[in-house]
């Protein structure tokens, strides 16, 4: 206890860099998304002041009220389940939707983005755990979804995101991270021109070093940076 958000950020950045170097990667290829759900706004502001440039939110409502309080020019990532009836607000609020996992939401996002005169980056959330309760597309569906996005003028697919099942030992998540990278490598030559699957969003507080070793370009970190969330 007692560490400031700034000190935690420094420590996380050092761990990210060490993990990148261990696997022969350039540390600057890995960026941090602060996962801010249910965190008091003061702590989020501390993170932004300390240099965090990307904020990830799970809830559209919460993001909307946060955005009024956080005026700094940060990038807003949607990292929670997106319902179709929230698509318009999501388009207004977010720069990137990381959790696209079905055709219906692609068409809804395109329709709203066009009406709002906005371009939006999206990522495909892939469910590698084969658990029916998890959100995310099946790996075999991902190519079709990327093709659907390529047909949408206002949307651009920039990568893949995944959330493995929970493991006490972060090594348990490694095969899922490796699988997302392999899926990206398989899909990249097959997807329509213009879709560059540059981003792999994977890794959270408990397992981000493993994710970086396996190729993460975005790590979504909540508690390790911001401390405990409200219930
Ligand atoms: C909450 C959340 C995170 C961050 O979780 P921590 O374990 O607190 O780092 C990352 N990604 C998603 C999708 C989340 O919902």
CSV table of C-alpha atoms and ligand atoms in Angstrom, one decimal:
chain,number,residue,atom,x,y,z
A,1,UNK,CA,0.0,0.0,0.0
A,2,UNK,CA,0.9,3.6,-0.1
A,3,UNK,CA,2.2,3.7,-3.6
A,4,UNK,CA,0.9,6.6,-5.8
A,5,UNK,CA,-0.7,6.0,-9.1
A,6,UNK,CA,2.4,7.6,-10.7
A,7,UNK,CA,4.7,5.1,-8.9
A,8,UNK,CA,2.6,2.2,-9.9
A,9,UNK,CA,2.6,3.4,-13.5
A,10,UNK,CA,6.4,3.6,-13.5
A,11,UNK,CA,6.7,0.1,-12.1
A,12,UNK,CA,4.2,-1.3,-14.7
A,13,UNK,CA,6.1,0.4,-17.5
A,14,UNK,CA,9.3,-1.1,-16.3
A,15,UNK,CA,7.8,-4.6,-16.1
A,16,UNK,CA,6.3,-4.2,-19.6
A,17,UNK,CA,9.6,-3.0,-21.0
A,18,UNK,CA,11.5,-6.0,-19.4
A,19,UNK,CA,8.9,-8.4,-20.8
A,20,UNK,CA,9.2,-6.9,-24.2
A,21,UNK,CA,13.0,-7.1,-24.2
A,22,UNK,CA,12.9,-10.7,-22.9
A,23,UNK,CA,11.0,-11.6,-26.0
A,24,UNK,CA,13.1,-9.5,-28.4
A,25,UNK,CA,10.5,-6.8,-28.8
A,26,UNK,CA,10.7,-3.1,-28.8
A,27,UNK,CA,9.1,-1.8,-25.5
A,28,UNK,CA,7.6,1.1,-27.4
A,29,UNK,CA,5.4,-1.3,-29.4
A,30,UNK,CA,3.4,-2.0,-26.2
A,31,UNK,CA,1.0,0.6,-24.9
A,32,UNK,CA,-1.1,0.7,-21.8
A,33,UNK,CA,-4.8,1.2,-21.6
A,34,UNK,CA,-6.0,2.0,-18.1
A,35,UNK,CA,-9.1,0.0,-17.3
A,36,UNK,CA,-11.1,2.5,-15.3
A,37,UNK,CA,-14.5,0.8,-14.6
A,38,UNK,CA,-15.8,1.7,-11.1
A,39,UNK,CA,-12.6,3.6,-10.2
A,40,UNK,CA,-13.0,7.0,-8.4
A,41,UNK,CA,-12.4,9.8,-10.9
A,42,UNK,CA,-9.6,11.4,-8.8
A,43,UNK,CA,-7.5,8.3,-9.3
A,44,UNK,CA,-8.2,8.2,-13.0
A,45,UNK,CA,-7.1,11.9,-13.2
A,46,UNK,CA,-3.9,11.0,-11.3
A,47,UNK,CA,-3.2,8.4,-14.0
A,48,UNK,CA,-3.9,10.9,-16.8
A,49,UNK,CA,-1.6,13.4,-15.1
A,50,UNK,CA,1.1,10.8,-14.8
A,51,UNK,CA,1.0,10.2,-18.5
A,52,UNK,CA,-1.6,7.6,-19.3
A,53,UNK,CA,-3.0,8.3,-22.8
A,54,UNK,CA,-5.6,5.6,-23.2
A,55,UNK,CA,-8.6,4.9,-21.0
A,56,UNK,CA,-10.7,1.7,-21.3
A,57,UNK,CA,-14.3,1.6,-20.1
A,58,UNK,CA,-16.7,-1.2,-19.9
A,59,UNK,CA,-19.9,0.8,-19.5
A,60,UNK,CA,-21.2,3.5,-21.9
A,61,UNK,CA,-23.0,5.4,-19.2
A,62,UNK,CA,-19.9,5.6,-17.0
A,63,UNK,CA,-17.8,6.7,-19.9
A,64,UNK,CA,-20.2,9.4,-20.7
A,65,UNK,CA,-20.0,11.0,-17.3
A,66,UNK,CA,-16.3,10.4,-17.0
A,67,UNK,CA,-15.7,12.2,-20.3
A,68,UNK,CA,-17.3,15.3,-18.9
A,69,UNK,CA,-14.8,15.3,-16.0
A,70,UNK,CA,-11.7,14.3,-17.9
A,71,UNK,CA,-10.9,17.0,-20.4
A,72,UNK,CA,-7.4,15.9,-21.3
A,73,UNK,CA,-7.0,14.6,-24.8
A,74,UNK,CA,-6.9,10.9,-24.0
A,75,UNK,CA,-8.1,8.1,-26.3
A,76,UNK,CA,-11.2,6.3,-25.1
A,77,UNK,CA,-11.4,2.5,-25.7
A,78,UNK,CA,-14.6,0.5,-25.2
A,79,UNK,CA,-13.6,-2.7,-23.6
A,80,UNK,CA,-16.9,-4.0,-22.3
A,81,UNK,CA,-19.8,-5.8,-23.9
A,82,UNK,CA,-21.6,-3.4,-26.3
A,83,UNK,CA,-25.3,-3.7,-26.7
A,84,UNK,CA,-26.8,-2.5,-30.0
A,85,UNK,CA,-29.0,0.0,-28.4
A,86,UNK,CA,-25.9,1.8,-27.0
A,87,UNK,CA,-24.1,1.9,-30.3
A,88,UNK,CA,-24.9,5.6,-31.0
A,89,UNK,CA,-23.6,6.8,-27.7
A,90,UNK,CA,-20.6,4.5,-28.0
A,91,UNK,CA,-19.8,6.0,-31.4
A,92,UNK,CA,-20.0,9.5,-29.9
A,93,UNK,CA,-17.8,8.7,-26.9
A,94,UNK,CA,-15.2,6.2,-28.0
A,95,UNK,CA,-12.2,6.3,-30.4
A,96,UNK,CA,-11.9,2.5,-30.5
A,97,UNK,CA,-14.4,-0.2,-29.8
A,98,UNK,CA,-12.3,-3.3,-28.8
A,99,UNK,CA,-15.2,-5.7,-28.3
A,100,UNK,CA,-16.9,-6.2,-31.7
A,101,UNK,CA,-18.0,-9.8,-31.9
A,102,UNK,CA,-21.0,-10.0,-34.2
A,103,UNK,CA,-22.3,-8.7,-37.5
A,104,UNK,CA,-25.3,-7.0,-36.0
A,105,UNK,CA,-23.1,-4.6,-33.9
A,106,UNK,CA,-20.9,-3.9,-36.9
A,107,UNK,CA,-23.9,-2.7,-39.0
A,108,UNK,CA,-25.2,-0.7,-36.1
A,109,UNK,CA,-21.9,1.0,-35.5
A,110,UNK,CA,-21.5,1.8,-39.2
A,111,UNK,CA,-25.0,3.2,-39.4
A,112,UNK,CA,-24.4,5.5,-36.4
A,113,UNK,CA,-20.9,6.4,-37.4
A,114,UNK,CA,-22.1,7.5,-40.8
A,115,UNK,CA,-24.9,9.6,-39.3
A,116,UNK,CA,-22.5,11.1,-36.8
A,117,UNK,CA,-19.9,11.8,-39.6
A,118,UNK,CA,-17.3,9.9,-37.6
A,119,UNK,CA,-14.6,7.3,-38.4
A,120,UNK,CA,-14.1,4.7,-35.8
A,121,UNK,CA,-11.4,2.0,-35.2
A,122,UNK,CA,-12.7,-1.3,-34.1
A,123,UNK,CA,-11.2,-4.6,-32.9
A,124,UNK,CA,-12.6,-8.1,-33.0
A,125,UNK,CA,-13.0,-9.7,-29.6
A,126,UNK,CA,-12.3,-13.4,-30.0
A,127,UNK,CA,-13.4,-16.0,-27.5
A,128,UNK,CA,-10.7,-18.7,-27.4
A,129,UNK,CA,-12.0,-20.3,-24.2
A,130,UNK,CA,-15.0,-22.0,-25.8
A,131,UNK,CA,-17.1,-21.0,-22.8
A,132,UNK,CA,-20.7,-20.2,-23.8
A,133,UNK,CA,-20.9,-17.6,-21.1
A,134,UNK,CA,-18.0,-15.5,-22.5
A,135,UNK,CA,-18.5,-12.8,-25.0
A,136,UNK,CA,-16.4,-12.8,-28.1
A,137,UNK,CA,-16.6,-14.3,-31.6
A,138,UNK,CA,-15.5,-17.9,-32.3
A,139,UNK,CA,-12.1,-17.8,-34.0
A,140,UNK,CA,-13.6,-19.3,-37.2
A,141,UNK,CA,-16.1,-16.4,-37.4
A,142,UNK,CA,-13.4,-13.7,-37.1
A,143,UNK,CA,-12.4,-13.6,-40.7
A,144,UNK,CA,-16.0,-13.0,-41.8
A,145,UNK,CA,-16.4,-10.2,-39.3
A,146,UNK,CA,-13.3,-8.5,-40.5
A,147,UNK,CA,-14.6,-8.7,-44.0
A,148,UNK,CA,-17.9,-7.2,-42.9
A,149,UNK,CA,-16.0,-4.3,-41.3
A,150,UNK,CA,-14.0,-3.8,-44.5
A,151,UNK,CA,-17.3,-3.2,-46.3
A,152,UNK,CA,-18.2,-0.4,-43.9
A,153,UNK,CA,-16.9,3.0,-45.0
A,154,UNK,CA,-16.7,4.6,-41.5
A,155,UNK,CA,-15.1,1.6,-39.7
A,156,UNK,CA,-11.6,0.3,-39.8
A,157,UNK,CA,-10.5,-3.0,-38.2
A,158,UNK,CA,-7.1,-2.5,-36.4
A,159,UNK,CA,-6.7,-5.8,-34.6
A,160,UNK,CA,-7.9,-8.5,-32.2
A,161,UNK,CA,-8.7,-8.5,-28.5
A,162,UNK,CA,-9.2,-11.4,-26.1
A,163,UNK,CA,-9.9,-12.2,-22.5
A,164,UNK,CA,-8.8,-15.7,-21.4
A,165,UNK,CA,-10.5,-17.5,-18.5
A,166,UNK,CA,-9.2,-16.6,-15.1
A,167,UNK,CA,-6.1,-18.4,-13.8
A,168,UNK,CA,-4.4,-18.0,-10.5
A,169,UNK,CA,-1.1,-18.6,-12.3
A,170,UNK,CA,-0.6,-16.2,-15.1
A,171,UNK,CA,1.2,-19.0,-17.1
A,172,UNK,CA,-2.3,-20.5,-17.5
A,173,UNK,CA,-3.2,-17.6,-19.8
A,174,UNK,CA,-0.1,-18.0,-22.0
A,175,UNK,CA,-1.6,-20.5,-24.5
A,176,UNK,CA,-4.6,-18.1,-25.1
A,177,UNK,CA,-2.3,-15.2,-25.8
A,178,UNK,CA,-0.2,-17.3,-28.1
A,179,UNK,CA,-3.3,-18.5,-29.9
A,180,UNK,CA,-4.6,-14.9,-30.5
A,181,UNK,CA,-1.2,-14.0,-32.0
A,182,UNK,CA,-1.3,-17.1,-34.3
A,183,UNK,CA,-4.9,-16.3,-35.3
A,184,UNK,CA,-3.8,-12.8,-36.2
A,185,UNK,CA,-0.8,-14.1,-38.2
A,186,UNK,CA,-3.1,-16.6,-40.1
A,187,UNK,CA,-5.8,-13.9,-40.8
A,188,UNK,CA,-3.5,-11.1,-41.8
A,189,UNK,CA,-2.8,-12.4,-45.4
A,190,UNK,CA,-6.5,-13.3,-45.9
A,191,UNK,CA,-8.2,-10.1,-44.9
A,192,UNK,CA,-9.2,-7.4,-47.4
A,193,UNK,CA,-6.7,-4.7,-48.3
A,194,UNK,CA,-6.6,-1.9,-45.8
A,195,UNK,CA,-7.3,-4.0,-42.8
A,196,UNK,CA,-4.0,-4.2,-40.9
A,197,UNK,CA,-4.3,-6.3,-37.8
A,198,UNK,CA,-1.7,-4.3,-36.0
A,199,UNK,CA,-3.1,-4.5,-32.4
A,200,UNK,CA,-3.3,-7.4,-30.1
A,201,UNK,CA,-5.2,-6.3,-27.0
A,202,UNK,CA,-4.5,-8.9,-24.3
A,203,UNK,CA,-3.2,-9.0,-20.7
A,204,UNK,CA,-4.5,-7.5,-17.5
A,205,UNK,CA,-3.1,-6.8,-14.1
A,206,UNK,CA,-2.3,-10.4,-13.2
A,207,UNK,CA,-0.9,-11.6,-16.5
A,208,UNK,CA,0.3,-8.6,-18.6
A,209,UNK,CA,3.9,-9.7,-18.7
A,210,UNK,CA,3.0,-13.0,-20.2
A,211,UNK,CA,0.8,-11.3,-22.7
A,212,UNK,CA,3.7,-8.9,-23.7
A,213,UNK,CA,6.0,-11.9,-24.1
A,214,UNK,CA,3.4,-13.4,-26.5
A,215,UNK,CA,3.0,-10.3,-28.6
A,216,UNK,CA,0.5,-7.9,-26.9
A,217,UNK,CA,0.5,-4.3,-28.3
A,218,UNK,CA,-2.2,-3.1,-25.9
A,219,UNK,CA,-2.4,-4.2,-22.2
A,220,UNK,CA,-5.5,-3.3,-20.3
A,221,UNK,CA,-4.6,-2.7,-16.7
A,222,UNK,CA,-7.0,-1.8,-13.9
A,223,UNK,CA,-6.2,-2.7,-10.3
A,224,UNK,CA,-2.4,-2.9,-10.6
A,225,UNK,CA,-2.4,0.8,-11.7
A,226,UNK,CA,-5.5,2.3,-10.1
A,227,UNK,CA,-5.9,0.1,-7.0
A,228,UNK,CA,-9.2,-1.6,-5.9
A,229,UNK,CA,-12.5,-0.8,-7.6
A,230,UNK,CA,-15.7,0.1,-6.0
A,231,UNK,CA,-18.1,-2.8,-5.4
B,1,LIG,C1,-11.6,-4.9,-15.7
B,1,LIG,C2,-11.0,-5.2,-17.0
B,1,LIG,C3,-9.6,-5.2,-17.2
B,1,LIG,C4,-8.6,-4.9,-16.1
B,1,LIG,O1,-8.7,-5.8,-15.1
B,1,LIG,P1,-7.6,-5.8,-13.9
B,1,LIG,O2,-7.5,-7.2,-13.5
B,1,LIG,O3,-8.1,-4.9,-12.8
B,1,LIG,O4,-6.3,-5.2,-14.5
B,1,LIG,C5,-9.1,-5.5,-18.5
B,1,LIG,N1,-9.9,-5.8,-19.5
B,1,LIG,C6,-11.3,-5.9,-19.4
B,1,LIG,C7,-12.1,-6.2,-20.5
B,1,LIG,C8,-11.8,-5.6,-18.1
B,1,LIG,O5,-13.2,-5.7,-18.0
